[in-house]
PDB file of C-alpha atoms in Angstrom:
ATOM      1  CA  MET A 539      -1.345  93.781  25.878  1.00 62.00           C
ATOM      2  CA  LYS A 540       1.437  96.130  25.917  1.00 64.00           C
ATOM      3  CA  ASN A 541       3.773  93.678  23.477  1.00 68.00           C
ATOM      4  CA  LYS A 542       0.703  93.158  20.998  1.00 68.00           C
ATOM      5  CA  LEU A 543       0.493  97.249  21.164  1.00 65.00           C
ATOM      6  CA  SER A 544       4.296  98.127  20.998  1.00 71.00           C
ATOM      7  CA  LEU A 545       4.616  95.796  17.886  1.00 67.00           C
ATOM      8  CA  PHE A 546       1.438  96.591  16.480  1.00 70.00           C
ATOM      9  CA  LEU A 547       2.862 100.597  16.281  1.00 66.00           C
ATOM     10  CA  LEU A 548       6.482  99.442  15.686  1.00 66.00           C
ATOM     11  CA  PHE A 549       5.260  97.643  12.384  1.00 67.00           C
ATOM     12  CA  SER A 550       2.979 100.625  11.926  1.00 68.00           C
ATOM     13  CA  LEU A 551       6.087 102.984  11.768  1.00 63.00           C
ATOM     14  CA  LEU A 552       7.728 100.638   9.508  1.00 64.00           C
ATOM     15  CA  LEU A 553       5.153 100.422   6.935  1.00 62.00           C
ATOM     16  CA  SER A 554       4.650 104.112   6.503  1.00 61.00           C
ATOM     17  CA  PHE A 555       8.330 104.812   6.675  1.00 59.00           C
ATOM     18  CA  VAL A 556       8.552 102.464   3.341  1.00 55.00           C
ATOM     19  CA  ALA A 557       5.144 104.016   1.638  1.00 55.00           C
ATOM     20  CA  CYS A 558       7.025 107.507   2.206  1.00 62.00           C
ATOM     21  CA  THR A 559       9.558 106.574  -0.220  1.00 73.00           C
ATOM     22  CA  THR A 560       9.725 108.858  -3.296  1.00 78.00           C
ATOM     23  CA  ILE A 561       9.800 106.797  -6.903  1.00 84.00           C
ATOM     24  CA  TYR A 562      10.979 108.309  -9.722  1.00 87.00           C
ATOM     25  CA  ASN A 563      10.564 107.415 -13.335  1.00 92.00           C
ATOM     26  CA  TYR A 564      14.081 108.369 -15.232  1.00 93.00           C
ATOM     27  CA  ASP A 565      14.239 108.879 -18.799  1.00 95.00           C
ATOM     28  CA  LEU A 566      17.420 107.041 -20.184  1.00 96.00           C
ATOM     29  CA  SER A 567      19.557 108.043 -22.939  1.00 96.00           C
ATOM     30  CA  ILE A 568      23.546 107.940 -23.831  1.00 97.00           C
ATOM     31  CA  SER A 569      25.748 111.028 -24.150  1.00 97.00           C
ATOM     32  CA  GLY A 570      29.611 110.777 -25.575  1.00 96.00           C
ATOM     33  CA  LEU A 571      29.481 108.292 -28.638  1.00 96.00           C
ATOM     34  CA  ASP A 572      28.246 110.873 -31.246  1.00 95.00           C
ATOM     35  CA  ASP A 573      31.162 109.895 -33.497  1.00 96.00           C
ATOM     36  CA  LEU A 574      30.298 106.138 -33.160  1.00 96.00           C
ATOM     37  CA  PRO A 575      26.752 106.154 -34.521  1.00 97.00           C
ATOM     38  CA  ALA A 576      26.852 102.649 -35.095  1.00 97.00           C
ATOM     39  CA  THR A 577      27.729 101.447 -31.603  1.00 97.00           C
ATOM     40  CA  LYS A 578      25.622 104.134 -30.082  1.00 97.00           C
ATOM     41  CA  ALA A 579      22.534 102.518 -32.202  1.00 97.00           C
ATOM     42  CA  CYS A 580      23.497  99.565 -30.838  1.00 97.00           C
ATOM     43  CA  LEU A 581      24.021 100.046 -27.187  1.00 97.00           C
ATOM     44  CA  GLU A 582      20.724 102.427 -27.388  1.00 97.00           C
ATOM     45  CA  LYS A 583      18.808  99.255 -28.413  1.00 97.00           C
ATOM     46  CA  TYR A 584      19.506  97.451 -25.266  1.00 96.00           C
ATOM     47  CA  LEU A 585      19.212 100.388 -22.812  1.00 97.00           C
ATOM     48  CA  PRO A 586      15.032 100.561 -21.777  1.00 96.00           C
ATOM     49  CA  LYS A 587      13.486 103.833 -22.345  1.00 96.00           C
ATOM     50  CA  SER A 588      12.937 104.730 -18.857  1.00 94.00           C
ATOM     51  CA  ILE A 589      13.390 103.014 -15.291  1.00 94.00           C
ATOM     52  CA  ASP A 590      11.511 103.467 -11.808  1.00 91.00           C
ATOM     53  CA  ALA A 591      14.311 103.676  -9.040  1.00 90.00           C
ATOM     54  CA  GLN A 592      13.837 105.490  -5.506  1.00 86.00           C
ATOM     55  CA  LYS A 593      15.031 109.086  -5.467  1.00 83.00           C
ATOM     56  CA  GLY A 594      18.694 108.865  -5.219  1.00 82.00           C
ATOM     57  CA  LYS A 595      19.496 105.310  -5.846  1.00 86.00           C
ATOM     58  CA  GLN A 596      19.236 105.328  -9.786  1.00 90.00           C
ATOM     59  CA  ASN A 597      22.684 104.658 -10.118  1.00 91.00           C
ATOM     60  CA  LYS A 598      22.264 101.101  -8.628  1.00 92.00           C
ATOM     61  CA  GLU A 599      19.593 100.307 -11.639  1.00 92.00           C
ATOM     62  CA  LEU A 600      22.027 102.320 -14.133  1.00 94.00           C
ATOM     63  CA  GLN A 601      25.091  99.904 -12.903  1.00 94.00           C
ATOM     64  CA  VAL A 602      22.798  96.620 -13.540  1.00 94.00           C
ATOM     65  CA  ILE A 603      22.018  97.933 -17.001  1.00 95.00           C
ATOM     66  CA  ALA A 604      25.646  98.774 -17.741  1.00 95.00           C
ATOM     67  CA  LEU A 605      26.404  95.081 -16.621  1.00 96.00           C
ATOM     68  CA  SER A 606      23.731  93.769 -19.096  1.00 96.00           C
ATOM     69  CA  PHE A 607      25.689  95.071 -22.421  1.00 96.00           C
ATOM     70  CA  ASP A 608      28.322  92.514 -21.508  1.00 95.00           C
ATOM     71  CA  ASN A 609      25.794  90.197 -22.777  1.00 96.00           C
ATOM     72  CA  TYR A 610      25.448  92.005 -26.306  1.00 96.00           C
ATOM     73  CA  GLN A 611      29.954  91.672 -26.300  1.00 95.00           C
ATOM     74  CA  ASP A 612      30.109  90.474 -29.992  1.00 94.00           C
ATOM     75  CA  GLU A 613      27.530  92.874 -31.226  1.00 96.00           C
ATOM     76  CA  ILE A 614      28.598  95.756 -29.846  1.00 96.00           C
ATOM     77  CA  THR A 615      31.961  94.885 -31.282  1.00 96.00           C
ATOM     78  CA  ASP A 616      30.617  94.205 -34.641  1.00 96.00           C
ATOM     79  CA  SER A 617      29.226  97.707 -34.339  1.00 97.00           C
ATOM     80  CA  LEU A 618      32.799  99.129 -33.056  1.00 96.00           C
ATOM     81  CA  ILE A 619      34.193  97.560 -36.393  1.00 95.00           C
ATOM     82  CA  SER A 620      31.568  99.493 -38.527  1.00 95.00           C
ATOM     83  CA  ASP A 621      32.344 102.689 -37.113  1.00 95.00           C
ATOM     84  CA  SER A 622      35.955 101.993 -38.113  1.00 93.00           C
ATOM     85  CA  VAL A 623      37.498 102.662 -34.748  1.00 93.00           C
ATOM     86  CA  GLU A 624      40.999 101.581 -34.293  1.00 92.00           C
ATOM     87  CA  PHE A 625      41.504  98.456 -32.176  1.00 92.00           C
ATOM     88  CA  LYS A 626      45.307  98.949 -30.460  1.00 91.00           C
ATOM     89  CA  ASP A 627      46.549  95.605 -29.235  1.00 90.00           C
ATOM     90  CA  ASN A 628      42.899  93.780 -30.821  1.00 92.00           C
ATOM     91  CA  SER A 629      41.341  96.054 -28.339  1.00 93.00           C
ATOM     92  CA  TYR A 630      39.269  99.079 -27.922  1.00 96.00           C
ATOM     93  CA  LEU A 631      38.327 101.025 -24.684  1.00 96.00           C
ATOM     94  CA  LEU A 632      34.645 102.128 -24.826  1.00 97.00           C
ATOM     95  CA  LYS A 633      33.354 105.098 -23.124  1.00 97.00           C
ATOM     96  CA  PHE A 634      30.275 106.968 -22.699  1.00 97.00           C
ATOM     97  CA  LYS A 635      28.030 108.301 -20.605  1.00 97.00           C
ATOM     98  CA  ILE A 636      24.217 106.667 -19.504  1.00 97.00           C
ATOM     99  CA  ILE A 637      22.183 109.966 -18.246  1.00 96.00           C
ATOM    100  CA  ALA A 638      19.011 109.958 -16.365  1.00 94.00           C
ATOM    101  CA  ILE A 639      16.738 112.753 -16.732  1.00 93.00           C
ATOM    102  CA  ASP A 640      13.668 112.928 -13.182  1.00 88.00           C
ATOM    103  CA  PRO A 641      10.318 114.306 -13.201  1.00 87.00           C
ATOM    104  CA  PHE A 642      11.812 117.434 -12.415  1.00 88.00           C
ATOM    105  CA  ASP A 643      14.670 117.794 -15.688  1.00 85.00           C
ATOM    106  CA  GLY A 644      17.353 117.016 -12.891  1.00 87.00           C
ATOM    107  CA  THR A 645      19.752 114.807 -14.349  1.00 91.00           C
ATOM    108  CA  SER A 646      22.065 112.180 -13.342  1.00 90.00           C
ATOM    109  CA  GLU A 647      25.307 110.480 -14.926  1.00 93.00           C
ATOM    110  CA  PHE A 648      26.662 107.129 -14.759  1.00 95.00           C
ATOM    111  CA  VAL A 649      30.037 106.891 -16.754  1.00 97.00           C
ATOM    112  CA  VAL A 650      30.755 103.595 -18.317  1.00 97.00           C
ATOM    113  CA  GLU A 651      33.832 102.330 -19.140  1.00 96.00           C
ATOM    114  CA  LYS A 652      34.217  99.038 -21.140  1.00 95.00           C
ATOM    115  CA  GLN A 653      36.953  96.878 -22.943  1.00 95.00           C
ATOM    116  CA  TYR A 654      36.051  95.337 -26.282  1.00 94.00           C
ATOM    117  CA  PHE A 655      38.036  92.450 -28.177  1.00 93.00           C
ATOM    118  CA  LEU A 656      38.609  91.762 -31.607  1.00 87.00           C
ATOM    119  CA  HIS A 657      37.358  88.231 -32.519  1.00 72.00           C
ATOM    120  CA  ASN A 658      39.980  85.697 -33.330  1.00 59.00           C
TER     121      ASN A 658
END
């Protein structure tokens, strides 16, 4: 009987801990690309408008989004060419920030640096 009661209390505590986590909806945007309008538009096409994440854990979600841009390398490279960037040694280091705004207007910035190469 004591074991069942102990297990029930432990399960109840774990369940209440999980139920008490705060989930925020973060609005997303890109900054640092105002001088590259075609590239900014290309990235914004693949950037979700918002994400749901635990308070303080939004950077994990933003990292996944930044990695997903790898799926669109050719299109992003084409947009860089449209913006007339100078490719040195056939490569260009693109730097920008993903901004996440929580419901209370707090902001988080996730810096993204990706290398893009000219097509052969």
